[in-house]
XYZ file of C-alpha atoms in Angstrom:
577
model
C 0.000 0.000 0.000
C 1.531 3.658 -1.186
C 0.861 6.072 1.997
C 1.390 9.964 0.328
C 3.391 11.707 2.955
C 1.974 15.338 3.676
C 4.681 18.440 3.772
C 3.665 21.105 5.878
C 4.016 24.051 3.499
C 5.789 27.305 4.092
C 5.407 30.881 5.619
C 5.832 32.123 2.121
C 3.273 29.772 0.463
C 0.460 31.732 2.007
C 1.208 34.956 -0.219
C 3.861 36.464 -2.100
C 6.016 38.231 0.487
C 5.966 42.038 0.444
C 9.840 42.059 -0.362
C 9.496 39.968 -3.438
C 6.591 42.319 -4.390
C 7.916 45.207 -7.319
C 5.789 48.685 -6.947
C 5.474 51.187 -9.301
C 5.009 54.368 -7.595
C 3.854 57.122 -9.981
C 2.538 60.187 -9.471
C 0.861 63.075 -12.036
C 0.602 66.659 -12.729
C -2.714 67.994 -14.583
C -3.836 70.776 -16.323
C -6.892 69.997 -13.427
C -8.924 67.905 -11.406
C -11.577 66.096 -14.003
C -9.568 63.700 -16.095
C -13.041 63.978 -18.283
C -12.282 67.827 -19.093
C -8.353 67.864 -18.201
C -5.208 66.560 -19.552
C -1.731 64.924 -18.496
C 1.177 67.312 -18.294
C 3.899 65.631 -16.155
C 4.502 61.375 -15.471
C 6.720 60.217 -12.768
C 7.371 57.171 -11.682
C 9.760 55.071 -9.741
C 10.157 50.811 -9.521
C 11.023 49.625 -5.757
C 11.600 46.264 -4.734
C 12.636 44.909 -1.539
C 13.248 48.633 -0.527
C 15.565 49.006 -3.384
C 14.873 51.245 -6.558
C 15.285 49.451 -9.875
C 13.798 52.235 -12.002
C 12.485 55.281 -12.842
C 10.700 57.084 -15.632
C 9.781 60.713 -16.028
C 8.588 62.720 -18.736
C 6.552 65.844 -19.493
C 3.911 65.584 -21.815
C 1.963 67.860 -24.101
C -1.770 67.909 -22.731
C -2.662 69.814 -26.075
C -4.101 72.415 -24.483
C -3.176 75.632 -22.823
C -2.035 75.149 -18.839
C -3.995 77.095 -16.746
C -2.059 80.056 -14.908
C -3.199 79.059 -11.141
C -1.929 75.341 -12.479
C 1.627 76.728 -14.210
C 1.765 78.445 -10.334
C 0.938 75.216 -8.371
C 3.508 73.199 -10.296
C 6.097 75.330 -12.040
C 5.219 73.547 -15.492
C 4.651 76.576 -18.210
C 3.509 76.070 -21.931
C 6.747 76.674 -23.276
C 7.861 73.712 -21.150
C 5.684 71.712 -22.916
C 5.500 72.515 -26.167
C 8.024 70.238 -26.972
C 7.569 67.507 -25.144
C 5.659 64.086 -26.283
C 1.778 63.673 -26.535
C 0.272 61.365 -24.628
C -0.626 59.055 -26.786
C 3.693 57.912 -26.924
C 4.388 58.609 -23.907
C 0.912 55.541 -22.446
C 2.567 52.613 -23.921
C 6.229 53.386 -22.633
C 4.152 54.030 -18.858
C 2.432 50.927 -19.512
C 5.129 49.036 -20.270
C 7.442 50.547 -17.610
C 4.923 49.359 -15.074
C 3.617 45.707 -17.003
C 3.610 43.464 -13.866
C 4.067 45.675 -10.779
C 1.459 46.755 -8.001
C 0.636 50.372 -8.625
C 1.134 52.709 -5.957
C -0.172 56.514 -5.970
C -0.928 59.198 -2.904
C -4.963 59.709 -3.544
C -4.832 56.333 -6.237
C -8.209 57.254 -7.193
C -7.372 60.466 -8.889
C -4.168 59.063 -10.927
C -5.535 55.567 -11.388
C -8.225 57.558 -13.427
C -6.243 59.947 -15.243
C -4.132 57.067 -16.809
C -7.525 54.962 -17.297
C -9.170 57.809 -19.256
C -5.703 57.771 -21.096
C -5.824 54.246 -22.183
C -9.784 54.162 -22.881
C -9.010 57.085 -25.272
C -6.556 55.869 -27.479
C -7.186 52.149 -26.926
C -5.455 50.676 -24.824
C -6.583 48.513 -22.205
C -6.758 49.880 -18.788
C -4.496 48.109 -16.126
C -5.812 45.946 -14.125
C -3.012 45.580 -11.212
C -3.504 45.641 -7.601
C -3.324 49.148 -6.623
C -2.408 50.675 -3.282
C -3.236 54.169 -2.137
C -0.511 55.015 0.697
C -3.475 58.185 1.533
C -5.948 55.676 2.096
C -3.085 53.325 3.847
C -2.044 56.269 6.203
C -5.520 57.125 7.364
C -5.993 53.275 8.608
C -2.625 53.429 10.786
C -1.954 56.670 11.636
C -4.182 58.579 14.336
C -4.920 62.117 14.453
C -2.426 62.513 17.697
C 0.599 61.713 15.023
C -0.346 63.062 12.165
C -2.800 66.507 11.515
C -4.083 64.700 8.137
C -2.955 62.848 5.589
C -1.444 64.730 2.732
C 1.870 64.084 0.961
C 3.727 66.692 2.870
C 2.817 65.399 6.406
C 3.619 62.385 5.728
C 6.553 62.948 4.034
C 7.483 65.147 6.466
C 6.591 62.817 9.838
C 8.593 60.072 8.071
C 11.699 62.384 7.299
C 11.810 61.407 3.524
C 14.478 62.356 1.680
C 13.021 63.771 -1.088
C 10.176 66.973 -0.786
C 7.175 66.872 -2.385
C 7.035 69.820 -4.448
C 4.127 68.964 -7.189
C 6.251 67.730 -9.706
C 5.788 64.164 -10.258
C 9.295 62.573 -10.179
C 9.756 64.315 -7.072
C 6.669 63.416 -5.383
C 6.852 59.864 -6.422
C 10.096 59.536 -4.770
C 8.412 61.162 -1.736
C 5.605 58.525 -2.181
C 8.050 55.992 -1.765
C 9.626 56.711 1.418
C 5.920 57.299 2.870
C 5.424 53.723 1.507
C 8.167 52.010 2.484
C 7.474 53.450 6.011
C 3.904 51.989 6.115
C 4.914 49.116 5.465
C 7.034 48.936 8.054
C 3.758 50.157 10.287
C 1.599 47.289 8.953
C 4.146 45.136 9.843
C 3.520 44.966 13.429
C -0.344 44.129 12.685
C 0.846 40.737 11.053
C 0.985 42.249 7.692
C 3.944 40.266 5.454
C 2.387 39.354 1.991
C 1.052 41.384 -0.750
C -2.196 39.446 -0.110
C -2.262 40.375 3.491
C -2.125 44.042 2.880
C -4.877 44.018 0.059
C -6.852 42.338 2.842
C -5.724 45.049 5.303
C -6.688 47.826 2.901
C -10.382 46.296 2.673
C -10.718 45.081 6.226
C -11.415 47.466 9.338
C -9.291 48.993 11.554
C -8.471 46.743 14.679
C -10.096 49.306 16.856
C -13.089 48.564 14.867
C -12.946 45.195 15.173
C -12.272 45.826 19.081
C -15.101 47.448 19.619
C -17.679 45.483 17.408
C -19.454 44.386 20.954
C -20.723 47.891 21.294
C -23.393 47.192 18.941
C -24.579 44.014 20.351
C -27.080 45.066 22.532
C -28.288 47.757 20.028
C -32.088 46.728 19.295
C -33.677 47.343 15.933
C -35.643 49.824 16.051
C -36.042 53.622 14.712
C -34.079 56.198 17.333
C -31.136 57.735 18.085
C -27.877 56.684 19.011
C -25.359 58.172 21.328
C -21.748 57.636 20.861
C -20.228 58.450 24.356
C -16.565 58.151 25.818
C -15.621 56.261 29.254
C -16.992 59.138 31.540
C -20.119 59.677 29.404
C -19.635 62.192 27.538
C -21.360 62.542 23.865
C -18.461 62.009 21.274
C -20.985 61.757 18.013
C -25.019 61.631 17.736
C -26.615 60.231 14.902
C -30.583 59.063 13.922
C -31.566 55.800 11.509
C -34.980 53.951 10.927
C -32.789 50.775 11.847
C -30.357 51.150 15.252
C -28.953 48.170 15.192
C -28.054 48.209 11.468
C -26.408 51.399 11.433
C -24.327 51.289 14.504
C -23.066 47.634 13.265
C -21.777 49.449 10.461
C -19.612 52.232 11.936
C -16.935 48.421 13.021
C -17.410 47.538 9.587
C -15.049 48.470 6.326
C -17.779 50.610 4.492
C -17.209 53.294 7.598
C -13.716 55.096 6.106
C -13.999 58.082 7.336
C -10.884 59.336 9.497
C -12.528 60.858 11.817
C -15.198 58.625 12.167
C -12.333 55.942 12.956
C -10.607 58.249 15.343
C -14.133 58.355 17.527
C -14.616 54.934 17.508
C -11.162 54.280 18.655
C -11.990 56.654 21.754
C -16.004 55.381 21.796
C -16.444 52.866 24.904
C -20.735 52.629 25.175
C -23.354 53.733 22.456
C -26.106 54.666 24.022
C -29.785 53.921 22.397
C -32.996 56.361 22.146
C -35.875 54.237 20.502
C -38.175 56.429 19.242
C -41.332 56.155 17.671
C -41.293 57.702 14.390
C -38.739 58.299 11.992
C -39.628 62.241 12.642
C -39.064 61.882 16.455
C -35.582 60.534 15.899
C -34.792 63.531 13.347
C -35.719 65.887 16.102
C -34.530 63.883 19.179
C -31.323 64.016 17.070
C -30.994 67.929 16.399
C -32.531 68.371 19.982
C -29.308 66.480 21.126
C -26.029 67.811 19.412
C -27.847 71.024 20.121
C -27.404 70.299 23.625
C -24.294 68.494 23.901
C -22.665 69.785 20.861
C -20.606 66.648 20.282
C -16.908 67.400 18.972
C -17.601 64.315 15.890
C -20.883 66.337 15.068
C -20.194 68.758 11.892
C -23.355 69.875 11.621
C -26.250 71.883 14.102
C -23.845 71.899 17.168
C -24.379 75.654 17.320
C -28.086 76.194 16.382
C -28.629 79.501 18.547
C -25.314 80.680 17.159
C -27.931 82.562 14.338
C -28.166 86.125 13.435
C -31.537 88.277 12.707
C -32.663 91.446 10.768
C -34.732 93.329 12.883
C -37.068 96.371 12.370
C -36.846 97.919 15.830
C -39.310 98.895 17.917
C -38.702 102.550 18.309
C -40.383 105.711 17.336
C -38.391 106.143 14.294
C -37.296 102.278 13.491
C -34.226 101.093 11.486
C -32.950 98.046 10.124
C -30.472 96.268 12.962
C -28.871 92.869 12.638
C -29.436 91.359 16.267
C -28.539 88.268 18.078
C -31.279 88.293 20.468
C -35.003 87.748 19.747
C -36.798 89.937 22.693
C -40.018 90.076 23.259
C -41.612 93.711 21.521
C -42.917 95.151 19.168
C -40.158 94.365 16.551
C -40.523 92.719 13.241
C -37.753 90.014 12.287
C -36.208 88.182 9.745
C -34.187 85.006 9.769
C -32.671 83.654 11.157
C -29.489 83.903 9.189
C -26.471 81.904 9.710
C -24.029 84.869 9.449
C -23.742 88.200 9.784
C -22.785 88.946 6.280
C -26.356 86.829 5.332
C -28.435 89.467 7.191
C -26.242 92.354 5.780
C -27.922 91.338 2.396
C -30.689 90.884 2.843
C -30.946 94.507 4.748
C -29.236 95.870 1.542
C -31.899 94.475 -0.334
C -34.706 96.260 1.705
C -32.555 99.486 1.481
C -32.808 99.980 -2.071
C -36.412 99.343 -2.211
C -37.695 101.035 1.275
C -35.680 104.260 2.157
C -35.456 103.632 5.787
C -33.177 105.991 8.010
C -29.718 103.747 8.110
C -28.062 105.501 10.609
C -27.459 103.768 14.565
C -28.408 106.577 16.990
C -31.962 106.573 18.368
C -33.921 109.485 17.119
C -37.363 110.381 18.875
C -39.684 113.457 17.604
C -37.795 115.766 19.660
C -34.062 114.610 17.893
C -32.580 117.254 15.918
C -29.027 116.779 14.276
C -28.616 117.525 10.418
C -29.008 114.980 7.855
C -25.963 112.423 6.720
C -25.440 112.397 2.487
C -28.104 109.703 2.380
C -31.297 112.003 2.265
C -29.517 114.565 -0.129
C -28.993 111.149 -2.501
C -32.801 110.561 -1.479
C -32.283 107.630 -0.146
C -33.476 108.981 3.425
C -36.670 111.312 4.344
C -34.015 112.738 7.029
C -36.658 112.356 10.295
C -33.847 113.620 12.116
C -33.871 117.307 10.679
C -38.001 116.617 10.890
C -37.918 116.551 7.154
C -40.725 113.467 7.937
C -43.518 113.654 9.903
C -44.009 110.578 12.443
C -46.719 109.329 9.937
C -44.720 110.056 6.562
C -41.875 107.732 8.322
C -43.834 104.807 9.563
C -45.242 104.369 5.683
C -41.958 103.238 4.909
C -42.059 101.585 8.102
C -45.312 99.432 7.596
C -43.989 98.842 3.565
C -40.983 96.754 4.605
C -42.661 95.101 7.508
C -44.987 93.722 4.645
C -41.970 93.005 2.452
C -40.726 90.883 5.042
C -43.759 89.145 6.173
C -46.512 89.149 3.282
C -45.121 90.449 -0.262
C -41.623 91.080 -1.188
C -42.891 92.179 -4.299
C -41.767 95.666 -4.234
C -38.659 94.719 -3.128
C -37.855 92.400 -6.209
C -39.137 95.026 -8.334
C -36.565 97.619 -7.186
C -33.385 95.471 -7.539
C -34.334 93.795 -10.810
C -35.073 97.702 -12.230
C -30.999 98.404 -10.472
C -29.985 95.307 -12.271
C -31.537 95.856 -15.615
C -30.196 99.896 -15.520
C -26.645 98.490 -14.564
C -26.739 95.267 -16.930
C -27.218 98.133 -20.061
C -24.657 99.973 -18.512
C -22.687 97.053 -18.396
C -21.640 97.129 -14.838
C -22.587 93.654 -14.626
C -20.426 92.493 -11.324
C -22.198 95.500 -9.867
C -25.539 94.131 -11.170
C -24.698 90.114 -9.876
C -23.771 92.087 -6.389
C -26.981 93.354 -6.339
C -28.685 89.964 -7.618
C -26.908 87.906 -4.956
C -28.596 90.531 -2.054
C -32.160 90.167 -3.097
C -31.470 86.145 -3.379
C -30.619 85.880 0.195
C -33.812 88.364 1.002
C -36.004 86.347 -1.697
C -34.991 83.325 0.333
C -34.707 84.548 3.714
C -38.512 86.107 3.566
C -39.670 82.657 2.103
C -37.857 80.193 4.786
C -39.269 82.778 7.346
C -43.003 82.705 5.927
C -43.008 79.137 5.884
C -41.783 78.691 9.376
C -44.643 81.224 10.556
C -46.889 79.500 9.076
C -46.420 76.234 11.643
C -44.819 78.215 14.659
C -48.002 80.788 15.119
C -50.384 77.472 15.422
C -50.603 76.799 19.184
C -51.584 72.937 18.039
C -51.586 70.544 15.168
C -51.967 67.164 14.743
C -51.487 65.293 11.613
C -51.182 61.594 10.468
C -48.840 59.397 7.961
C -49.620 55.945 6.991
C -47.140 53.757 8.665
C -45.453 50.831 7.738
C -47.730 47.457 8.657
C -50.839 49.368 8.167
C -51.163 51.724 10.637
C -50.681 55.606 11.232
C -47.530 57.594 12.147
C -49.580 60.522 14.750
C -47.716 64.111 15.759
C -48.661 66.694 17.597
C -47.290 70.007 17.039
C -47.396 73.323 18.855
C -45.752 76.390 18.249
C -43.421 74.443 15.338
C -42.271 71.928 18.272
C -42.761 68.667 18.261
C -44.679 67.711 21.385
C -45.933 63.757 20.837
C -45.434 61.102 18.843
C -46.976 57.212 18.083
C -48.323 54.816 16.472
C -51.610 54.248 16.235
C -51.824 50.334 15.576
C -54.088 49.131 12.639
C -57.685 48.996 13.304
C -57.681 50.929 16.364
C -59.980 53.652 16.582
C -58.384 57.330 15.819
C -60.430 59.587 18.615
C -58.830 57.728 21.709
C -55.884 57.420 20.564
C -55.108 60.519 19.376
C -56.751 62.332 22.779
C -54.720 59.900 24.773
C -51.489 61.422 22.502
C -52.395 64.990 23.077
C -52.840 64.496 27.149
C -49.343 62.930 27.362
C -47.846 65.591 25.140
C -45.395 68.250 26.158
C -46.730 71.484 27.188
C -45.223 74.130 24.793
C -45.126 77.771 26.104
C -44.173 79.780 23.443
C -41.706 82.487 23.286
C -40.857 85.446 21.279
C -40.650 86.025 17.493
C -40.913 83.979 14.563
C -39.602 80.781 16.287
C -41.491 80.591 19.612
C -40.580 77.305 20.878
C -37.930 75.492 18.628
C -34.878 75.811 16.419
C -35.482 76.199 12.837
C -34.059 73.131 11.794
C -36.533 71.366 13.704
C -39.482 73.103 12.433
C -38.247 72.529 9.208
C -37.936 69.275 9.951
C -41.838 68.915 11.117
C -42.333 70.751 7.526
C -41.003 68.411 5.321
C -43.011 65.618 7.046
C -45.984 67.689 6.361
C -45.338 67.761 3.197
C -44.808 64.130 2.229
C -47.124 61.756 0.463
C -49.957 60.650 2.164
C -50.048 62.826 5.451
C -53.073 64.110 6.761
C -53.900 66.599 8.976
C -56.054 65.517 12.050
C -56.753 68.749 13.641
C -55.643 72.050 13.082
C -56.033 74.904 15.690
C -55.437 78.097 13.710
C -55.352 78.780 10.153
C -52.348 76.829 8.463
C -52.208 79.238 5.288
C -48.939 80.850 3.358
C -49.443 84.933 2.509
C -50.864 84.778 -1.480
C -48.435 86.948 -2.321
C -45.466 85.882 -0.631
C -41.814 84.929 -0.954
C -42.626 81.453 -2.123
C -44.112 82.741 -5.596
C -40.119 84.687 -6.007
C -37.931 82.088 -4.805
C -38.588 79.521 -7.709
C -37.659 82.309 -10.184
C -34.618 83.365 -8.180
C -33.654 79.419 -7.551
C -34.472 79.098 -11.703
C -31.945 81.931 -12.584
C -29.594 80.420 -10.031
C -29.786 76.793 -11.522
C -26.243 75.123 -12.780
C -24.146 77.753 -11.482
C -21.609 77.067 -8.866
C -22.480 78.541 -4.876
C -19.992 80.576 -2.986
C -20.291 82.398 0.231
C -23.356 82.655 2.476
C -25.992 79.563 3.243
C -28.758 81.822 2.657
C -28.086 83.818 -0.775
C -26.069 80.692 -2.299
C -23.713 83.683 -3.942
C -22.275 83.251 -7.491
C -18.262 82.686 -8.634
């Protein structure tokens, strides 16, 4: 009888060690960032192998096309340096060959992996299909925020004392790129990482602090809520809402969750702390109700919702436009809330040029005398402080921009699209976008503000979505807050249930100005369920109505005029480049 005779198999049978493994490091200058729209103007690239280099290739290359001036200053590459060199389309199968049978390696892969793919799809080549390691991607799975401030070439080249600067040039950068990868390597290392296979795997897989902490989400249930990320003496380190807990907090210990500073939090996470809810709407609000008040330092967005700014028509005997922190409780009119003071600037611009309104600070009563500023001898002021303007006379102007603000900005619009036209023939046209940008963030301001009214001034609402399984998703509302939520189980008979809802609900005393009792992200929030299929309103005390000739009617045109061009600046006004 023939017994075969097993042989235990090697260390390097498992993978191909990572010094037998040759990397091409390359890196790329651009005429930009779209390699749809954007050209090749520099190739470097260097061949490593067990820490040893065993080639390089560099060449400029003619992107047939003129290089952009902010480019030629980011990189030092002009036209004329160019204009000799070889098109692309020579200069792809020397690359190609170059790097035939090596792992690609690139800082940000993505962005040169596609360049050189576009490059090959247009003039037929076949892409490569090597592994491909991105040392950014690499660094932000190793490296914590304590030793390096991000992730960029420089740092790292930098924190690992390469030998070579990055300097946007690609020969030089690609030599940079392999120090920085050579030294990760070396970091890997003491996770058990040896073979090429090993650190594809390592790439893909999560962090080991995710892994650590996977038995946070165990006793998650699945349900709709809130979940609270919170540190070892309770403190909130991220908030965040889903339909499923238990599904998305498995997920942050998973390799879909790449974000670095996600990672970071989980690394210093040691509970997550559940809030069941019982609507999808409830957890929205429990949510923004939360990182409002504990402003979690993970949390980009609504940590700082009173942190807001308003345009105010005071309450005094000769009123003036103010922008005003503070919502008090007078006879003032107010718009907003804006999320800078540069927003509410704007928009009282905008009412300038259509309502002339004293603009100077001091308070002036009917027995103020001083003389007049250049403003009234431009007409742009009635001068009440000379008592050019009777008490009445003033407060017309007065009473037309409180109704610009609250019921029709009409006369408003009017006035800045006449400015625009007169400047647009004069062809003063930044002048005239200036001017188009300010009644945008007034347009919009005056609509957002309408909208919110028309919730906030109802002391009580309740309305009704169908739920999933049959039954009915019930809120009350009062004063734009949400007081009560549940579900009203299929078949069960709406009047007890929904009185039983409203006696358990949260008394709401409302406040001052156009946001009585809640943020306007939440309020906003309670709109947009409003104003999804299928709800229905249950009872309604008030009149839930929008002014017929307000903002809302303005803002599609001004959103229309504003569509496929590129935001800058303020939230509010979405200004132009």
């Amino acid at each position: 009888m023939l017994v075969e005779i097993g042989v235990q198999g090697t260390l390097d049978e498992l993978g191909t060690p990572l010094s037998q493994v040759t990397f091409v490091v390359f890196d790329l200058e651009t005429t930009g960032g779209s390699h749809a729209e954007h050209a090749i103007t520099e190739i470097g690239a260097v061949k490593v192998r067990g820490g040893e280099v065993i080639g390089e290739f560099a060449t400029l290359v003619d992107p047939g096309r003129p290089i952009p001036p902010f480019i030629t200053v980011l990189t030092g590459i002009t036209d004329a340096m160019v204009v000799a060199a070889p098109p692309m389309r020579q200069v792809l199968p020397a690359f190609l060959e170059f790097a035939a049978g090596a792992v690609l390696v690139a800082h940000n892969a993505p962005f040169d992996v596609g360049f050189i793919k576009a490059s090959c799809q247009e003039h037929g080549y076949p892409p490569p299909v090597a592994p491909v390691v991105d040392t950014a991607d690499l660094a932000r799975r190793v490296l914590t925020r304590d030793e390096v401030p991000n992730c960029k070439l420089s740092t790292l080249a930098r924190v690992f004392r390469s030998s070579t600067e990055p300097c946007h040039r690609a020969l030089a950068d690609a030599k940079a790129t392999v120090d920085v990868l050579h030294a990760l390597i070396e970091r890997v290392g003491s996770y058990g990482v040896s073979t090429l296979e090993e650190l594809k795997g390592f790439v893909r897989a999560p962090t080991p602090e995710q892994k650590r902490k996977r038995h946070l989400a165990a006793s998650v249930p699945s349900a709709p809520g809130v979940y609270v990320f919170e540190d070892e003496r309770g403190e909130a380190l991220y908030i965040g809402k889903s339909g499923d807990l238990r599904t998305r907090v498995r997920s942050y210990f998973t390799a879909g969750e790449t974000r670095a500073r996600i990672r970071e939090m989980i690394g210093i996470a040691e509970r997550v702390r559940p809030i069941v809810c019982a609507t999808a709407l409830e957890a929205e609000v429990r949510e923004l109700r939360l990182i409002g008040a504990a402003k979690p330092r993970y949390n980009r967005r609504s940590r700082f919702p009173e942190k807001v700014v308003w345009l105010k028509l005071t309450d005094e005997p000769y009123p003036r436009l103010s922008i005003v922190r503070e919502v008090k409780a007078d006879a003032g009119t107010y718009l907003g809330p804006f999320t800078s003071a540069r927003g509410a600037e704007d928009a009282r611009s905008a009412l300038h040029e259509a309502v002339p309104l004293r603009q100077c600070t001091e308070r002036i009563t009917t027995r103020t005398w001083r003389p007049a500023c250049a403003l009234a001898e431009m007409g742009r002021c009635g001068a009440p402080c000379e008592g050019r303007q009777t008490p009445d006379e003033y407060h017309r102007h007065v009473e037309d921009a409180r109704a610009a603000i609250e019921r029709d900005p009409g006369p408003v619009f009017a006035a800045l699209e006449a400015r625009m036209r007169r400047l647009s023939a004069e062809q003063r046209y930044e002048e005239a976008a200036v001017d188009r940008d300010r009644l945008a963030v007034f347009v919009r301001a005056a609509a957002r503000m309408q909208r919110l009214r028309s919730l906030t001034a109802l002391p009580e609402m309740v309305a009704a979505a169908p739920a999933f399984g049959g039954g009915w998703d019930i809120h009350v509302v009062r004063h734009g807050r949400l007081a009560a939520a549940g579900v009203m189980p299929k078949g069960a008979h709406p009047t007890p249930f929904v009185e039983a809802l409203l006696a358990t609900a949260e008394t709401v005393l409302p406040g001052p100005g156009p946001l009585p009792a809640a943020v306007a992200e939440e309020s906003e929030c309670i709109l947009r369920w409003l104003d999804s299929p299928g709800v229905r309103l249950v009872r309604v005390d008030g009149v839930y109505s929008l002014p017929a000739r307000g903002a809302g009617r303005l803002k599609e045109r001004i959103d229309l005029a504003y569509q496929g061009l590129e935001p800058r600046g303020t939230r509010e006004g979405r200004p132009l480049r």
